[in-house]
PDB file of C-alpha atoms in Angstrom:
ATOM      1  CA  UNK D   1      72.802 -42.898  27.341  1.00  0.00           C
ATOM      2  CA  UNK D   2      74.397 -40.746  30.001  1.00  0.00           C
ATOM      3  CA  UNK D   3      73.959 -37.000  30.463  1.00  0.00           C
ATOM      4  CA  UNK D   4      75.850 -35.054  33.094  1.00  0.00           C
ATOM      5  CA  UNK D   5      76.106 -31.436  34.151  1.00  0.00           C
ATOM      6  CA  UNK D   6      78.827 -29.903  36.296  1.00  0.00           C
ATOM      7  CA  UNK D   7      78.500 -26.345  37.538  1.00  0.00           C
ATOM      8  CA  UNK D   8      81.418 -23.935  37.651  1.00  0.00           C
ATOM      9  CA  UNK D   9      84.141 -24.556  40.204  1.00  0.00           C
ATOM     10  CA  UNK D  10      87.014 -22.588  41.655  1.00  0.00           C
ATOM     11  CA  UNK D  11      90.576 -23.887  41.444  1.00  0.00           C
ATOM     12  CA  UNK D  12      91.194 -23.032  45.103  1.00  0.00           C
ATOM     13  CA  UNK D  13      88.889 -22.533  48.089  1.00  0.00           C
ATOM     14  CA  UNK D  14      89.794 -18.866  48.537  1.00  0.00           C
ATOM     15  CA  UNK D  15      88.569 -16.490  45.793  1.00  0.00           C
ATOM     16  CA  UNK D  16      91.030 -13.876  47.090  1.00  0.00           C
ATOM     17  CA  UNK D  17      94.005 -16.168  46.334  1.00  0.00           C
ATOM     18  CA  UNK D  18      96.095 -14.820  43.433  1.00  0.00           C
ATOM     19  CA  UNK D  19      96.029 -18.311  41.858  1.00  0.00           C
ATOM     20  CA  UNK D  20      92.223 -18.555  41.998  1.00  0.00           C
ATOM     21  CA  UNK D  21      90.638 -19.270  38.624  1.00  0.00           C
ATOM     22  CA  UNK D  22      87.157 -20.396  37.586  1.00  0.00           C
ATOM     23  CA  UNK D  23      86.528 -23.624  35.681  1.00  0.00           C
ATOM     24  CA  UNK D  24      83.337 -22.991  33.663  1.00  0.00           C
ATOM     25  CA  UNK D  25      80.239 -25.194  33.871  1.00  0.00           C
ATOM     26  CA  UNK D  26      79.960 -28.039  31.389  1.00  0.00           C
ATOM     27  CA  UNK D  27      77.539 -30.581  29.984  1.00  0.00           C
ATOM     28  CA  UNK D  28      78.319 -34.016  28.607  1.00  0.00           C
ATOM     29  CA  UNK D  29      76.318 -36.557  26.601  1.00  0.00           C
ATOM     30  CA  UNK D  30      77.587 -40.116  26.127  1.00  0.00           C
ATOM     31  CA  UNK D  31      75.824 -43.131  24.599  1.00  0.00           C
ATOM     32  CA  UNK D  32      76.542 -46.769  23.893  1.00  0.00           C
ATOM     33  CA  UNK D  33      74.797 -49.864  22.568  1.00  0.00           C
ATOM     34  CA  UNK D  34      75.901 -53.486  22.804  1.00  0.00           C
ATOM     35  CA  UNK D  35      74.618 -56.524  20.928  1.00  0.00           C
ATOM     36  CA  UNK D  36      75.417 -60.021  22.220  1.00  0.00           C
ATOM     37  CA  UNK D  37      75.470 -63.148  20.052  1.00  0.00           C
ATOM     38  CA  UNK D  38      76.465 -66.279  21.977  1.00  0.00           C
ATOM     39  CA  UNK D  39      79.888 -65.567  23.443  1.00  0.00           C
ATOM     40  CA  UNK D  40      80.543 -62.490  21.271  1.00  0.00           C
ATOM     41  CA  UNK D  41      79.669 -58.854  21.971  1.00  0.00           C
ATOM     42  CA  UNK D  42      79.557 -56.052  19.427  1.00  0.00           C
ATOM     43  CA  UNK D  43      79.271 -52.482  20.634  1.00  0.00           C
ATOM     44  CA  UNK D  44      79.104 -48.918  19.404  1.00  0.00           C
ATOM     45  CA  UNK D  45      79.919 -45.983  21.681  1.00  0.00           C
ATOM     46  CA  UNK D  46      80.081 -42.211  21.552  1.00  0.00           C
ATOM     47  CA  UNK D  47      81.539 -39.869  24.173  1.00  0.00           C
ATOM     48  CA  UNK D  48      81.082 -36.082  24.300  1.00  0.00           C
ATOM     49  CA  UNK D  49      78.489 -36.330  21.518  1.00  0.00           C
ATOM     50  CA  UNK D  50      77.705 -32.599  21.707  1.00  0.00           C
ATOM     51  CA  UNK D  51      81.428 -31.957  21.077  1.00  0.00           C
ATOM     52  CA  UNK D  52      81.416 -29.176  23.643  1.00  0.00           C
ATOM     53  CA  UNK D  53      84.709 -27.717  24.836  1.00  0.00           C
ATOM     54  CA  UNK D  54      85.291 -28.780  28.413  1.00  0.00           C
ATOM     55  CA  UNK D  55      87.906 -27.137  30.596  1.00  0.00           C
ATOM     56  CA  UNK D  56      88.991 -29.637  33.254  1.00  0.00           C
ATOM     57  CA  UNK D  57      91.607 -27.484  34.987  1.00  0.00           C
ATOM     58  CA  UNK D  58      93.180 -24.035  34.875  1.00  0.00           C
ATOM     59  CA  UNK D  59      96.707 -23.431  36.077  1.00  0.00           C
ATOM     60  CA  UNK D  60      97.599 -19.844  36.918  1.00  0.00           C
ATOM     61  CA  UNK D  61     100.637 -18.382  35.209  1.00  0.00           C
ATOM     62  CA  UNK D  62     103.742 -18.282  37.367  1.00  0.00           C
ATOM     63  CA  UNK D  63     104.926 -14.694  37.819  1.00  0.00           C
ATOM     64  CA  UNK D  64     108.221 -14.149  36.015  1.00  0.00           C
ATOM     65  CA  UNK D  65     107.864 -17.256  33.809  1.00  0.00           C
ATOM     66  CA  UNK D  66     108.222 -17.192  30.032  1.00  0.00           C
ATOM     67  CA  UNK D  67     104.708 -18.545  29.589  1.00  0.00           C
ATOM     68  CA  UNK D  68     102.230 -15.737  28.888  1.00  0.00           C
ATOM     69  CA  UNK D  69      98.814 -16.232  30.493  1.00  0.00           C
ATOM     70  CA  UNK D  70      97.162 -19.142  32.235  1.00  0.00           C
ATOM     71  CA  UNK D  71      97.385 -22.757  31.116  1.00  0.00           C
ATOM     72  CA  UNK D  72      94.083 -24.481  30.281  1.00  0.00           C
ATOM     73  CA  UNK D  73      93.565 -28.249  30.234  1.00  0.00           C
ATOM     74  CA  UNK D  74      90.764 -29.617  28.048  1.00  0.00           C
ATOM     75  CA  UNK D  75      88.795 -32.876  27.981  1.00  0.00           C
ATOM     76  CA  UNK D  76      88.844 -35.082  24.908  1.00  0.00           C
ATOM     77  CA  UNK D  77      86.739 -34.011  21.912  1.00  0.00           C
ATOM     78  CA  UNK D  78      83.884 -36.113  20.495  1.00  0.00           C
ATOM     79  CA  UNK D  79      84.973 -39.737  20.334  1.00  0.00           C
ATOM     80  CA  UNK D  80      83.086 -42.549  18.585  1.00  0.00           C
ATOM     81  CA  UNK D  81      84.134 -46.141  18.159  1.00  0.00           C
ATOM     82  CA  UNK D  82      83.387 -49.833  18.034  1.00  0.00           C
ATOM     83  CA  UNK D  83      83.949 -52.516  20.647  1.00  0.00           C
ATOM     84  CA  UNK D  84      84.275 -56.234  20.168  1.00  0.00           C
ATOM     85  CA  UNK D  85      84.657 -58.848  22.899  1.00  0.00           C
ATOM     86  CA  UNK D  86      84.607 -62.623  23.146  1.00  0.00           C
ATOM     87  CA  UNK D  87      83.906 -64.552  26.348  1.00  0.00           C
ATOM     88  CA  UNK D  88      85.883 -67.788  26.628  1.00  0.00           C
TER      89      UNK D  88
END
């Protein structure tokens, strides 16, 4: 299992910059398990198990553009899956 926390961060170093935006804090929980039989591996994994919304970047709107407001970029939602591998 893996738990991580990232505190808020600014998009530029200068809070007085007109393009300065805040990326909110976020938490993440991932887990995986692997079972090995001879040369084969079977695994189960889950990423972002809390399914929290994570903003990874904020791009300030360009003055005079047709896009209203800032553009937000998000991390992937909860993802679960299986893995299979063979060593040869």
